PDB file of C-alpha atoms (C1' of nucleotides) in Angstrom:
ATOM      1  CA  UNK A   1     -38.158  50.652  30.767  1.00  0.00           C
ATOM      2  CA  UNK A   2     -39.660  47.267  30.776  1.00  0.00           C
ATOM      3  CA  UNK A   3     -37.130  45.171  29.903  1.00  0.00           C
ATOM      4  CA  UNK A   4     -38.901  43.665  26.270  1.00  0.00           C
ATOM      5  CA  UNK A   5     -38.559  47.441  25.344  1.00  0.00           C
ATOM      6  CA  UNK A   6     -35.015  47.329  25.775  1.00  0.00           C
ATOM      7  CA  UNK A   7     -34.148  44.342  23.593  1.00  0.00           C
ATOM      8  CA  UNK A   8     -36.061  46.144  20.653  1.00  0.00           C
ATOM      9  CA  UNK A   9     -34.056  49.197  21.238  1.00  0.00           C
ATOM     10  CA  UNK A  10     -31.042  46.802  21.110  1.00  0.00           C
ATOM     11  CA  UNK A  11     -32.784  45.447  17.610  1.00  0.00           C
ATOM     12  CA  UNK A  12     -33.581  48.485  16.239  1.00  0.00           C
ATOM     13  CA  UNK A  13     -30.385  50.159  16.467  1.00  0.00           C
ATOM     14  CA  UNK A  14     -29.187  46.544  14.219  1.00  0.00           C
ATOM     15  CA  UNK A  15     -31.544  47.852  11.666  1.00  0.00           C
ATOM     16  CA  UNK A  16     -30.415  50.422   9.649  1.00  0.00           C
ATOM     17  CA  UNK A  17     -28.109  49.566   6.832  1.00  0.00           C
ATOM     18  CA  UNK A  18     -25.810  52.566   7.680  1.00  0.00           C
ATOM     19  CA  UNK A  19     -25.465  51.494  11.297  1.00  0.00           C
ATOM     20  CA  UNK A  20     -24.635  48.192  10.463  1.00  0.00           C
ATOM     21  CA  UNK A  21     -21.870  49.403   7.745  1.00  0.00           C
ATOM     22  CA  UNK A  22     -20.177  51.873  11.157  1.00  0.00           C
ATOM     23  CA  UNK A  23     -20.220  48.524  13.337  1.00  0.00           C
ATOM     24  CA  UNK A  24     -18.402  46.591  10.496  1.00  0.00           C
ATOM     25  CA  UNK A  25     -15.806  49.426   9.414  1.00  0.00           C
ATOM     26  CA  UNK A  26     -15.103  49.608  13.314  1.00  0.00           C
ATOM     27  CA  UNK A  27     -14.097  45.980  13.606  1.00  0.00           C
ATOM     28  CA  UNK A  28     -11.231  47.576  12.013  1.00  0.00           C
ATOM     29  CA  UNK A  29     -10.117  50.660  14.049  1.00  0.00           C
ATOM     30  CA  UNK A  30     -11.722  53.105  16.071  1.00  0.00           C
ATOM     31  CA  UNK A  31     -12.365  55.891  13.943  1.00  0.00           C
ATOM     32  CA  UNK A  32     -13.734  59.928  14.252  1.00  0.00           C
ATOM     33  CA  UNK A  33     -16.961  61.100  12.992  1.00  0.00           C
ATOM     34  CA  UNK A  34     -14.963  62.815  10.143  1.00  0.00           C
ATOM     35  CA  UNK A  35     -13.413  59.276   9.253  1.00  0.00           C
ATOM     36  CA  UNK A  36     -16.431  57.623   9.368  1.00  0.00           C
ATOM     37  CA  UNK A  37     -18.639  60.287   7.625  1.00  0.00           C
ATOM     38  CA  UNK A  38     -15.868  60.025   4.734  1.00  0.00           C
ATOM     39  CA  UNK A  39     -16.170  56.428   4.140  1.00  0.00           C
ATOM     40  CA  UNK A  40     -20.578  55.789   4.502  1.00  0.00           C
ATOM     41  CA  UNK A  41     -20.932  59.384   2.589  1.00  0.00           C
ATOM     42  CA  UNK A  42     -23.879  60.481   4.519  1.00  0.00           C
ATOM     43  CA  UNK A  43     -23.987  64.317   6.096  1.00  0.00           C
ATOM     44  CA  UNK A  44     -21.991  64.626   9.143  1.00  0.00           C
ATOM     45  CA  UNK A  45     -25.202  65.486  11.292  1.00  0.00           C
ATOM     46  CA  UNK A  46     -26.862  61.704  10.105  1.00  0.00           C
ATOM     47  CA  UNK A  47     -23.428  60.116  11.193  1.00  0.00           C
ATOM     48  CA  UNK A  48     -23.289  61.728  13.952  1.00  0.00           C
ATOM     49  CA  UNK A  49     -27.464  60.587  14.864  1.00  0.00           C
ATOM     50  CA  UNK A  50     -26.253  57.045  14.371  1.00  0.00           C
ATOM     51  CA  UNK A  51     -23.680  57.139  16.119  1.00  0.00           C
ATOM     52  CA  UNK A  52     -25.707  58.629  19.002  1.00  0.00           C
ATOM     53  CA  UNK A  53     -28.149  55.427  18.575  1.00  0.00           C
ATOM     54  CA  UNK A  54     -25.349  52.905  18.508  1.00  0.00           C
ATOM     55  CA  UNK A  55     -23.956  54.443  22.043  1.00  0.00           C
ATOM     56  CA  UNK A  56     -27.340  54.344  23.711  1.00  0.00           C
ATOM     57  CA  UNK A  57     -27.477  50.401  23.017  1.00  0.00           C
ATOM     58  CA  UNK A  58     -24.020  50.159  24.172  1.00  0.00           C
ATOM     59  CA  UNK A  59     -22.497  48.747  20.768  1.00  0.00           C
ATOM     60  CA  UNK A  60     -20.210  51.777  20.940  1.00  0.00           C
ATOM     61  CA  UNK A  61     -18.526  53.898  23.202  1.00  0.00           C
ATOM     62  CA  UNK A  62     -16.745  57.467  22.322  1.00  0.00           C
ATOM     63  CA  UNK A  63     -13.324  58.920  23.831  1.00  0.00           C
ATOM     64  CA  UNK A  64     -12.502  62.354  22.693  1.00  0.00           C
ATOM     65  CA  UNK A  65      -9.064  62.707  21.680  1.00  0.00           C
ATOM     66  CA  UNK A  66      -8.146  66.833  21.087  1.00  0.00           C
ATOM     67  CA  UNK A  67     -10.682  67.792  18.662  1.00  0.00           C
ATOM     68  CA  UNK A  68     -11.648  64.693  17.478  1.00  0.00           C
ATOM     69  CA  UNK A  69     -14.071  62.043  18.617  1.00  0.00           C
ATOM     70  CA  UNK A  70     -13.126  58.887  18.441  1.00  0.00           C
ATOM     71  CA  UNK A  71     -15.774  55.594  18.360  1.00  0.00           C
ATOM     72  CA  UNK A  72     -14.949  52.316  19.143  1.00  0.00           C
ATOM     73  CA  UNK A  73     -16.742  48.680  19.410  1.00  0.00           C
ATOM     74  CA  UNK A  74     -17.924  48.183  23.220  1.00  0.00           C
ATOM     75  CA  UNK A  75     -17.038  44.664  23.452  1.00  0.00           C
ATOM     76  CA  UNK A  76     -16.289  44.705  27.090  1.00  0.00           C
ATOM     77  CA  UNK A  77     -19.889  45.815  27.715  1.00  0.00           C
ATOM     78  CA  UNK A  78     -21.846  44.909  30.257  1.00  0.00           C
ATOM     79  CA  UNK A  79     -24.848  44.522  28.882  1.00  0.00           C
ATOM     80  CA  UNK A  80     -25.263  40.834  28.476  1.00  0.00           C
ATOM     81  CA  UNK A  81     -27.764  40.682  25.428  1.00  0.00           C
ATOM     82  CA  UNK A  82     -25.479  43.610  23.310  1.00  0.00           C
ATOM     83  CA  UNK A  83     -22.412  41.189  24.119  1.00  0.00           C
ATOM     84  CA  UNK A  84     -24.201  38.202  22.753  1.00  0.00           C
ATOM     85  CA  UNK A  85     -25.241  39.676  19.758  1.00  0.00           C
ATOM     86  CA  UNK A  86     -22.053  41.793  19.058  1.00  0.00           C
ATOM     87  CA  UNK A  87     -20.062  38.410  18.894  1.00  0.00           C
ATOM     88  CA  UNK A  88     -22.440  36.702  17.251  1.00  0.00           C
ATOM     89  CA  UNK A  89     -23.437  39.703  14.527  1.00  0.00           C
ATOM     90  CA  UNK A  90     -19.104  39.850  14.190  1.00  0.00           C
ATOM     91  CA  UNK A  91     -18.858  36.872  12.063  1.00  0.00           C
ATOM     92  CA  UNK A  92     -22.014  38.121   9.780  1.00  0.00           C
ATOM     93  CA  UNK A  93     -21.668  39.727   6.392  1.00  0.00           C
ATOM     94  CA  UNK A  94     -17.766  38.705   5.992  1.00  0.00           C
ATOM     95  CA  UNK A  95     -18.158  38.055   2.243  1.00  0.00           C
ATOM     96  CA  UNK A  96     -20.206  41.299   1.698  1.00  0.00           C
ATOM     97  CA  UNK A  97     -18.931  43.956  -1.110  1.00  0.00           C
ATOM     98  CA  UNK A  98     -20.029  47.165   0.836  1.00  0.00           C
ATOM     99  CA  UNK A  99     -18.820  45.958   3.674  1.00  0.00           C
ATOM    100  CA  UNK A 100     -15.410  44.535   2.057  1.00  0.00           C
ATOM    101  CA  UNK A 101     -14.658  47.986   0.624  1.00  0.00           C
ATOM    102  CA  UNK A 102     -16.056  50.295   3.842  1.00  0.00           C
ATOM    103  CA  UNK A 103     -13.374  48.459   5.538  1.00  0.00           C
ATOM    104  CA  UNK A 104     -11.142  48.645   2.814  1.00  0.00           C
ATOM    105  CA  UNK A 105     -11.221  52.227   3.131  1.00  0.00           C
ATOM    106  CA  UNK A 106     -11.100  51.782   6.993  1.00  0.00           C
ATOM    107  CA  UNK A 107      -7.784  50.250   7.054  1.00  0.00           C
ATOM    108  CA  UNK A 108      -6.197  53.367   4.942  1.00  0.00           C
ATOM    109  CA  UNK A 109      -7.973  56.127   6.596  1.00  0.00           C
ATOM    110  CA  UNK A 110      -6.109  59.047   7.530  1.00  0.00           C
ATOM    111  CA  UNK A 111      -7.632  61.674   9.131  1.00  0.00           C
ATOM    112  CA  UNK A 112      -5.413  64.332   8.860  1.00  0.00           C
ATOM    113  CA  UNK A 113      -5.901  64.047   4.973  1.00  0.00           C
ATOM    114  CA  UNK A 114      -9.849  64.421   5.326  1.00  0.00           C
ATOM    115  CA  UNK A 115      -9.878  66.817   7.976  1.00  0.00           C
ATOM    116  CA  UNK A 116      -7.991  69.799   6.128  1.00  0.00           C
ATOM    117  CA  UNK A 117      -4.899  69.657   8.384  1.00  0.00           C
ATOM    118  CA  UNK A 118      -1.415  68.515   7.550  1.00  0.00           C
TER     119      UNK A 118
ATOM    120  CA  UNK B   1     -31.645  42.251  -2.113  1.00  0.00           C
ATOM    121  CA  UNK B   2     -28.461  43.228  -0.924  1.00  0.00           C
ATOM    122  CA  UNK B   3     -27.209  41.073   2.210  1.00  0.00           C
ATOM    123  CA  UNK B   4     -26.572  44.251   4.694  1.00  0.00           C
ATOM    124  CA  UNK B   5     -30.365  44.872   3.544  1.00  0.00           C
ATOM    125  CA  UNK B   6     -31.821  40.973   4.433  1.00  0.00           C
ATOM    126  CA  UNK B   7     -29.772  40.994   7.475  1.00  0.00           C
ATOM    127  CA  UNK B   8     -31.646  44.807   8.256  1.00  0.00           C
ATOM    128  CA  UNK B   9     -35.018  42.998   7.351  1.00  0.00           C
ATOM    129  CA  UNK B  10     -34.133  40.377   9.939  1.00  0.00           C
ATOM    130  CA  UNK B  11     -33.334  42.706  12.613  1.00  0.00           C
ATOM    131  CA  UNK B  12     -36.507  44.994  11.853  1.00  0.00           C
ATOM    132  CA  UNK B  13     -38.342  41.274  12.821  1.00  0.00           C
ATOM    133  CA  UNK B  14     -37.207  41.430  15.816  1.00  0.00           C
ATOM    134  CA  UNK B  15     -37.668  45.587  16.821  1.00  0.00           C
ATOM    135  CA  UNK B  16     -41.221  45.501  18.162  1.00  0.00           C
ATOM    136  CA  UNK B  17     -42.293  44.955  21.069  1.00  0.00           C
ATOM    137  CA  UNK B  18     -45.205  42.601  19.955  1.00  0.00           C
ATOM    138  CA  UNK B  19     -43.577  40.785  17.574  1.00  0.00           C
ATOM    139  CA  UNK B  20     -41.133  39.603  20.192  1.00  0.00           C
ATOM    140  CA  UNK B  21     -44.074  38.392  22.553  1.00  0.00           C
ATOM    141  CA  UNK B  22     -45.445  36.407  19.813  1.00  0.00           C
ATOM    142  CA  UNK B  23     -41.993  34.550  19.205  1.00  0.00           C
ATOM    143  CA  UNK B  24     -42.053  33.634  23.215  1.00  0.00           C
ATOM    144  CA  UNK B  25     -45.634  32.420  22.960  1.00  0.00           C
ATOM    145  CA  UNK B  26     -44.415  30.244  20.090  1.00  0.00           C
ATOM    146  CA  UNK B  27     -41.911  28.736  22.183  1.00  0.00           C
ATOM    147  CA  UNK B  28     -44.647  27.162  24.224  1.00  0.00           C
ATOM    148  CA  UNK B  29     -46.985  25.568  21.369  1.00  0.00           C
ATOM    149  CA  UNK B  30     -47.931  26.282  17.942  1.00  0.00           C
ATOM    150  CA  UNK B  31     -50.965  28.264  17.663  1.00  0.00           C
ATOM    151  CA  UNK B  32     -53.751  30.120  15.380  1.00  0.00           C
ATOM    152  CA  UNK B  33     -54.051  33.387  14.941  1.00  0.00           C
ATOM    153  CA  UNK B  34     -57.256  34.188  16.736  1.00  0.00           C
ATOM    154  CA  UNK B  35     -55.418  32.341  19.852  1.00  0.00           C
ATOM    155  CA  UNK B  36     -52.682  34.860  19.373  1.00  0.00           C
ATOM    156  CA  UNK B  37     -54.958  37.673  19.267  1.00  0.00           C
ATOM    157  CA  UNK B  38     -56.742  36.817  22.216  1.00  0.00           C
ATOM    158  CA  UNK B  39     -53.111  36.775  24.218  1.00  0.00           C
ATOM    159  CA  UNK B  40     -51.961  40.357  23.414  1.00  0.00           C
ATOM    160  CA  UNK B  41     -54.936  41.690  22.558  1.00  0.00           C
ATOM    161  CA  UNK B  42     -54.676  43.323  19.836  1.00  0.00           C
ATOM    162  CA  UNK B  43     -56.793  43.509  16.578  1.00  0.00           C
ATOM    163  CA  UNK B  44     -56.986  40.722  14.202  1.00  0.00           C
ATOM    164  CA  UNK B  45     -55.588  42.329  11.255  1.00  0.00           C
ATOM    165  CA  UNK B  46     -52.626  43.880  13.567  1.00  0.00           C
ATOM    166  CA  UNK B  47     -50.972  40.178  13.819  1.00  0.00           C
ATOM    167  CA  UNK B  48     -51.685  38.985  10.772  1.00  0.00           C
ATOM    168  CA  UNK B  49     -49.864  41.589  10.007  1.00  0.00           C
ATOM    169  CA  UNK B  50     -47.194  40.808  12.811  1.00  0.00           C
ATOM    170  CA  UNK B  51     -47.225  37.237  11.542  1.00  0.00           C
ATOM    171  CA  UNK B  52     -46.790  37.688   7.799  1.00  0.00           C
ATOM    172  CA  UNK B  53     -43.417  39.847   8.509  1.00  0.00           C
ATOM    173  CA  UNK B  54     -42.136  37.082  11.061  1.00  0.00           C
ATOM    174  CA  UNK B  55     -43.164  34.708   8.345  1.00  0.00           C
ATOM    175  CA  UNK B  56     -40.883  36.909   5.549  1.00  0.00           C
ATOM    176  CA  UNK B  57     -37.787  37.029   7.811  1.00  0.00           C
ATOM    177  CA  UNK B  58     -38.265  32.991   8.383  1.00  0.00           C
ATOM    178  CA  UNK B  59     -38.510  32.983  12.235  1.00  0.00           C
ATOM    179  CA  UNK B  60     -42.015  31.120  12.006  1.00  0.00           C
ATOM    180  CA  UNK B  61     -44.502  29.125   8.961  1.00  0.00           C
ATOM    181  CA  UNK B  62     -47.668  28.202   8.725  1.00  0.00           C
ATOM    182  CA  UNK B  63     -49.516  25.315   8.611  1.00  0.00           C
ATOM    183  CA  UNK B  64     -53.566  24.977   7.867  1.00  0.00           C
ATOM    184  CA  UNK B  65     -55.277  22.736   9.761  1.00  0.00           C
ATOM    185  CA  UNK B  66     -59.241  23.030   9.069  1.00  0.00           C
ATOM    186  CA  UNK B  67     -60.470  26.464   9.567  1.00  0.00           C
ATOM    187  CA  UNK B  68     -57.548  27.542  11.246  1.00  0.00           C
ATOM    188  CA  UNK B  69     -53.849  28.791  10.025  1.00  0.00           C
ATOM    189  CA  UNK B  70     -51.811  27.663  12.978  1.00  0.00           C
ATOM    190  CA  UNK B  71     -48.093  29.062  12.497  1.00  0.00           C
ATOM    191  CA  UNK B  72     -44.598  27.702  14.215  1.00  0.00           C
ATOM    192  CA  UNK B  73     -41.775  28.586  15.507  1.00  0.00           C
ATOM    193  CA  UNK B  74     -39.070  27.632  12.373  1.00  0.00           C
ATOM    194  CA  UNK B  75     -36.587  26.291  14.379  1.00  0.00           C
ATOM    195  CA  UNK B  76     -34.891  24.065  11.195  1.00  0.00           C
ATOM    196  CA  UNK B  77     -34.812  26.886   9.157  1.00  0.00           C
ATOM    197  CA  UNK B  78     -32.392  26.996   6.397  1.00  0.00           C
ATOM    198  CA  UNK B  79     -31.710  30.672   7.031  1.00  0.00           C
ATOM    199  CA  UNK B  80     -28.486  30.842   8.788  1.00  0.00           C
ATOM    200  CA  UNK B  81     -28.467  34.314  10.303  1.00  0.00           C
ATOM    201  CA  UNK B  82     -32.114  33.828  11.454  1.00  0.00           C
ATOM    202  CA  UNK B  83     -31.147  30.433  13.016  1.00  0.00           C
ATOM    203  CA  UNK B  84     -28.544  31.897  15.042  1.00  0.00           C
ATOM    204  CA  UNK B  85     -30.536  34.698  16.136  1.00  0.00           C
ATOM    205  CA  UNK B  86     -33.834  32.471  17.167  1.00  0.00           C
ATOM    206  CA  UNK B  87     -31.096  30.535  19.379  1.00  0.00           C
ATOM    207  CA  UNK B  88     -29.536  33.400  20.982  1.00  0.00           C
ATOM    208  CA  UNK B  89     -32.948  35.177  21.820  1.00  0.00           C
ATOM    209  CA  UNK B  90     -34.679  31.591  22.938  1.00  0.00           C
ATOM    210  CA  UNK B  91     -32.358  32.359  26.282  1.00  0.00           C
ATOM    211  CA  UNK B  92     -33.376  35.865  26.633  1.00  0.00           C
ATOM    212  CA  UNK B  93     -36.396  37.674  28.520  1.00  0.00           C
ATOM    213  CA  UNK B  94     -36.619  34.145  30.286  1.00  0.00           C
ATOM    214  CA  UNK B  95     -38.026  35.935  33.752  1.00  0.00           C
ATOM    215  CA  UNK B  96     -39.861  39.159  32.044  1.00  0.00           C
ATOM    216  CA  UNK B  97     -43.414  39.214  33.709  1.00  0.00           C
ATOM    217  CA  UNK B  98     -45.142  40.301  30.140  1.00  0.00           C
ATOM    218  CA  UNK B  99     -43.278  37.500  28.455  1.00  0.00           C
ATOM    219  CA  UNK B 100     -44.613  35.094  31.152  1.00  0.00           C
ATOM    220  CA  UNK B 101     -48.076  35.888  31.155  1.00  0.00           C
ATOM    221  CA  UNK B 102     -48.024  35.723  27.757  1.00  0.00           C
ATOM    222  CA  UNK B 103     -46.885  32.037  28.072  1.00  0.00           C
ATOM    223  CA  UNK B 104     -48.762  31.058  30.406  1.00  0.00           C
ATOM    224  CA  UNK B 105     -51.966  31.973  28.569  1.00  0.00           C
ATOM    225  CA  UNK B 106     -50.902  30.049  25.608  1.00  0.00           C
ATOM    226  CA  UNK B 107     -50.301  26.988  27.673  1.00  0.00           C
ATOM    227  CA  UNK B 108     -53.744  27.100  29.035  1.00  0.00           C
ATOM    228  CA  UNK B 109     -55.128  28.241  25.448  1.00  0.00           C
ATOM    229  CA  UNK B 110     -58.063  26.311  23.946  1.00  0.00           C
ATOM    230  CA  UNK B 111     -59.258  27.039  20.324  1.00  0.00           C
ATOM    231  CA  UNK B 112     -62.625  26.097  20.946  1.00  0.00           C
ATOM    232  CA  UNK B 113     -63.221  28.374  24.038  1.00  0.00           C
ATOM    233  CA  UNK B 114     -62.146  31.123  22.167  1.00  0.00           C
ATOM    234  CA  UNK B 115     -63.502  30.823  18.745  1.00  0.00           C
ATOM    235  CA  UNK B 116     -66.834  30.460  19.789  1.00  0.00           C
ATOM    236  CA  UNK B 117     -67.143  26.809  18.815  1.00  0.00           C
ATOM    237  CA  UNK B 118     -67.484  23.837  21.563  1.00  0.00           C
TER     238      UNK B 118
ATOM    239  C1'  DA C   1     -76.798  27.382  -1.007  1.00  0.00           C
ATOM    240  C1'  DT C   2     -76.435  30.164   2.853  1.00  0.00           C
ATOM    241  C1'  DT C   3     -74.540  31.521   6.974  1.00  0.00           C
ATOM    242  C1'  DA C   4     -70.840  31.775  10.187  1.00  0.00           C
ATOM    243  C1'  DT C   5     -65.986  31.719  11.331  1.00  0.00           C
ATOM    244  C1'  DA C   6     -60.957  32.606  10.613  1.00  0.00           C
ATOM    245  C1'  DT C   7     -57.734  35.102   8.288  1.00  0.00           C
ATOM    246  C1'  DT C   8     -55.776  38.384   5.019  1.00  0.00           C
ATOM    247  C1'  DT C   9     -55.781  42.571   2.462  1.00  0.00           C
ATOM    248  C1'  DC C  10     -56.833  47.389   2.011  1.00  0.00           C
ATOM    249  C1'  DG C  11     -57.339  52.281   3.309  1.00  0.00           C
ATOM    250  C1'  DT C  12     -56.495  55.552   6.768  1.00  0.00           C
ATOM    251  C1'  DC C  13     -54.222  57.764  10.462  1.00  0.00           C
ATOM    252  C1'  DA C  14     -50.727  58.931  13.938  1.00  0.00           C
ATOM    253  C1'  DT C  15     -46.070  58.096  15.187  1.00  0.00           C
ATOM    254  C1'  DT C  16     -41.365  57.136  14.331  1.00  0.00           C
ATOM    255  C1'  DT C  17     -37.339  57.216  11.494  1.00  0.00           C
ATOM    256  C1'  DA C  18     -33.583  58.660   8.255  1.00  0.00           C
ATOM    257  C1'  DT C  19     -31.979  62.323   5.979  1.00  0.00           C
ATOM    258  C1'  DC C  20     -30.333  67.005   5.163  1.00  0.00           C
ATOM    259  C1'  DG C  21     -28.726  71.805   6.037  1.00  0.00           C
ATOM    260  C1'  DA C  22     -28.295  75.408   9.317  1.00  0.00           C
ATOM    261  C1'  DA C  23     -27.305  76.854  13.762  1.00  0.00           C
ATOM    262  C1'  DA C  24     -25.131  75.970  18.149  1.00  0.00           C
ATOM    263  C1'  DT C  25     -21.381  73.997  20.891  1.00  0.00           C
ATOM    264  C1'  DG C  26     -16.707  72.786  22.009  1.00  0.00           C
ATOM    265  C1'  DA C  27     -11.946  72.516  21.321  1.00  0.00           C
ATOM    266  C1'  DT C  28      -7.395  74.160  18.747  1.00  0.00           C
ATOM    267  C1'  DG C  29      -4.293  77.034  17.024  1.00  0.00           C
ATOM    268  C1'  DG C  30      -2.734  81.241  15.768  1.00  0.00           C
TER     269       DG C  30
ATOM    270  C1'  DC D   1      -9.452  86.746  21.686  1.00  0.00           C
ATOM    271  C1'  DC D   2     -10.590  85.203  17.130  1.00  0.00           C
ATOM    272  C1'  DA D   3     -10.896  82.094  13.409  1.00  0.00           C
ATOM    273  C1'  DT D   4     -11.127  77.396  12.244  1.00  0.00           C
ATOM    274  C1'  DC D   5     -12.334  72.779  12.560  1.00  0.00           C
ATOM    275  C1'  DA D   6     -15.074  68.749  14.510  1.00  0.00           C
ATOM    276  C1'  DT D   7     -19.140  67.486  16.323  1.00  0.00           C
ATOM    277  C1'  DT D   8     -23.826  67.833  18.110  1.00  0.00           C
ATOM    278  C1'  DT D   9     -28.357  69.721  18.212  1.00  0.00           C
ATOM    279  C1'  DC D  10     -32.345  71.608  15.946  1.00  0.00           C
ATOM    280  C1'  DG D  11     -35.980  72.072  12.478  1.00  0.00           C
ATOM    281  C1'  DA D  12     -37.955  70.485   8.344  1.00  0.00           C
ATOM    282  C1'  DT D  13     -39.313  66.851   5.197  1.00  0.00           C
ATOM    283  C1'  DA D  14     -40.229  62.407   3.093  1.00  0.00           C
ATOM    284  C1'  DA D  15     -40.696  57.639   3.932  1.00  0.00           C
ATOM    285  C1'  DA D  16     -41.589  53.696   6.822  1.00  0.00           C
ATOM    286  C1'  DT D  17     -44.103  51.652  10.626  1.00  0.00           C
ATOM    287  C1'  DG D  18     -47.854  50.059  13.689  1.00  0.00           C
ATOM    288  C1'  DA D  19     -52.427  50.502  14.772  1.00  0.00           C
ATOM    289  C1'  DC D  20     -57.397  50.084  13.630  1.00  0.00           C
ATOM    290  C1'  DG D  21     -61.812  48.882  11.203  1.00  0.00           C
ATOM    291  C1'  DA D  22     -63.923  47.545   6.960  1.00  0.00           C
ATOM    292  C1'  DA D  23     -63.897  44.818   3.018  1.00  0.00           C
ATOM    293  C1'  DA D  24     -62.412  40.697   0.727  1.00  0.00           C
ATOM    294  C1'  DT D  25     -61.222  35.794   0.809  1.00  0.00           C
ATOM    295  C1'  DA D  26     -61.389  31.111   2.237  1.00  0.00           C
ATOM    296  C1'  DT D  27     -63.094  27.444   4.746  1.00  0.00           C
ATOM    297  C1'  DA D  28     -66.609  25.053   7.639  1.00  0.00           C
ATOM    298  C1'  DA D  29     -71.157  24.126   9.328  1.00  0.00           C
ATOM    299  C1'  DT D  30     -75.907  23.999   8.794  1.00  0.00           C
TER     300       DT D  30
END
DNA sequence: ATTATATTTCGTCATTTATCGAAATGATGG
DNA sequence: CCATCATTTCGATAAATGACGAAATATAAT
């Protein structure tokens, strides 16, 4: 893939309002598809898309943990160009209301209360 | 518009492949449209259209000059987000073959040859 | 004034994208 | 093993996107 192709990819996964809310509520803690699908509200199977986008570009990476899946922000990646933006994109939106109370919500997550297990 | 949204707008700039081109041409000189055309060959009303949403996100303006709308890269704009992107990307797809081309053509572009005026 | 040139806007089309629900997959726990 | 839970994949649909050519607009040249 010519490498111009490749920094769209790495643009157009930064363009959906939803992906940009995951990348922000992950600043706070890696969280499971469950957590995640709880806070944005969307149906587990568009959460799950997203999150498949966000991995290809290397913003995220996934480590299963028993039945869960859990995301977290690649910042060790090695892909120059995601690293630059990542830190830049980091301090972005800090004031923002949606993204204030996503992470809000972040912080107290509990997955064994969403996922129907004690 | 929300600010998740603008900074989604911004981002969508920067996801095609020919958009991107047209920002590294820009680097070299300020040119017209039918100069831009001629480099990536594509229709007329295809960059306009490519300009007027670079325009909207603030990466480039305009400027008429006779017959011609030349447009420039906005490097002083006031647009925080979209200043610290142009910066970031200015270093990137430095040795990309396309890209060069590209820039080389607009170095050795000429108005008059190609608008079929002496 | 009329013609020619440069650009934008409009209408159309094919492709991509975001979303959902249902079905399939994978892992856990009884 | 079987049932349950978490996640992914698949299929459908509506909306957005990128492309073109034609028409409209604006400016320049004759």
């Amino acid at each position: 893939m010519n490498e111009i192709v490749e920094v769209t990819q790495i643009f157009k996964a930064l363009s959906d309002k939803n992906r940009l809310r995951i990348l922000k509520i992950l600043e706070i803690k890696p969280l499971c598809v469950c957590e995640i699908t709880d806070i944005l509200g969307l149906a587990t199977s568009t959460v799950s898309k997203h999150l498949s986008i966000l991995k290809a570009a290397h913003f995220i990476f996934e480590q299963k943990e028993c039945k869960w899946v859990n995301y977290y922000l690649n910042q060790s990646t090695q892909m120059p160009y995601v690293r630059e933006i990542a830190e830049l994109t980091r301090n972005w939106l800090k004031n923002n209301e949606i993204v204030l109370e996503d992470q809000r919500k972040a912080a107290l997550s509990d997955r064994m209360k969403i996922c129907h297990k004690q």
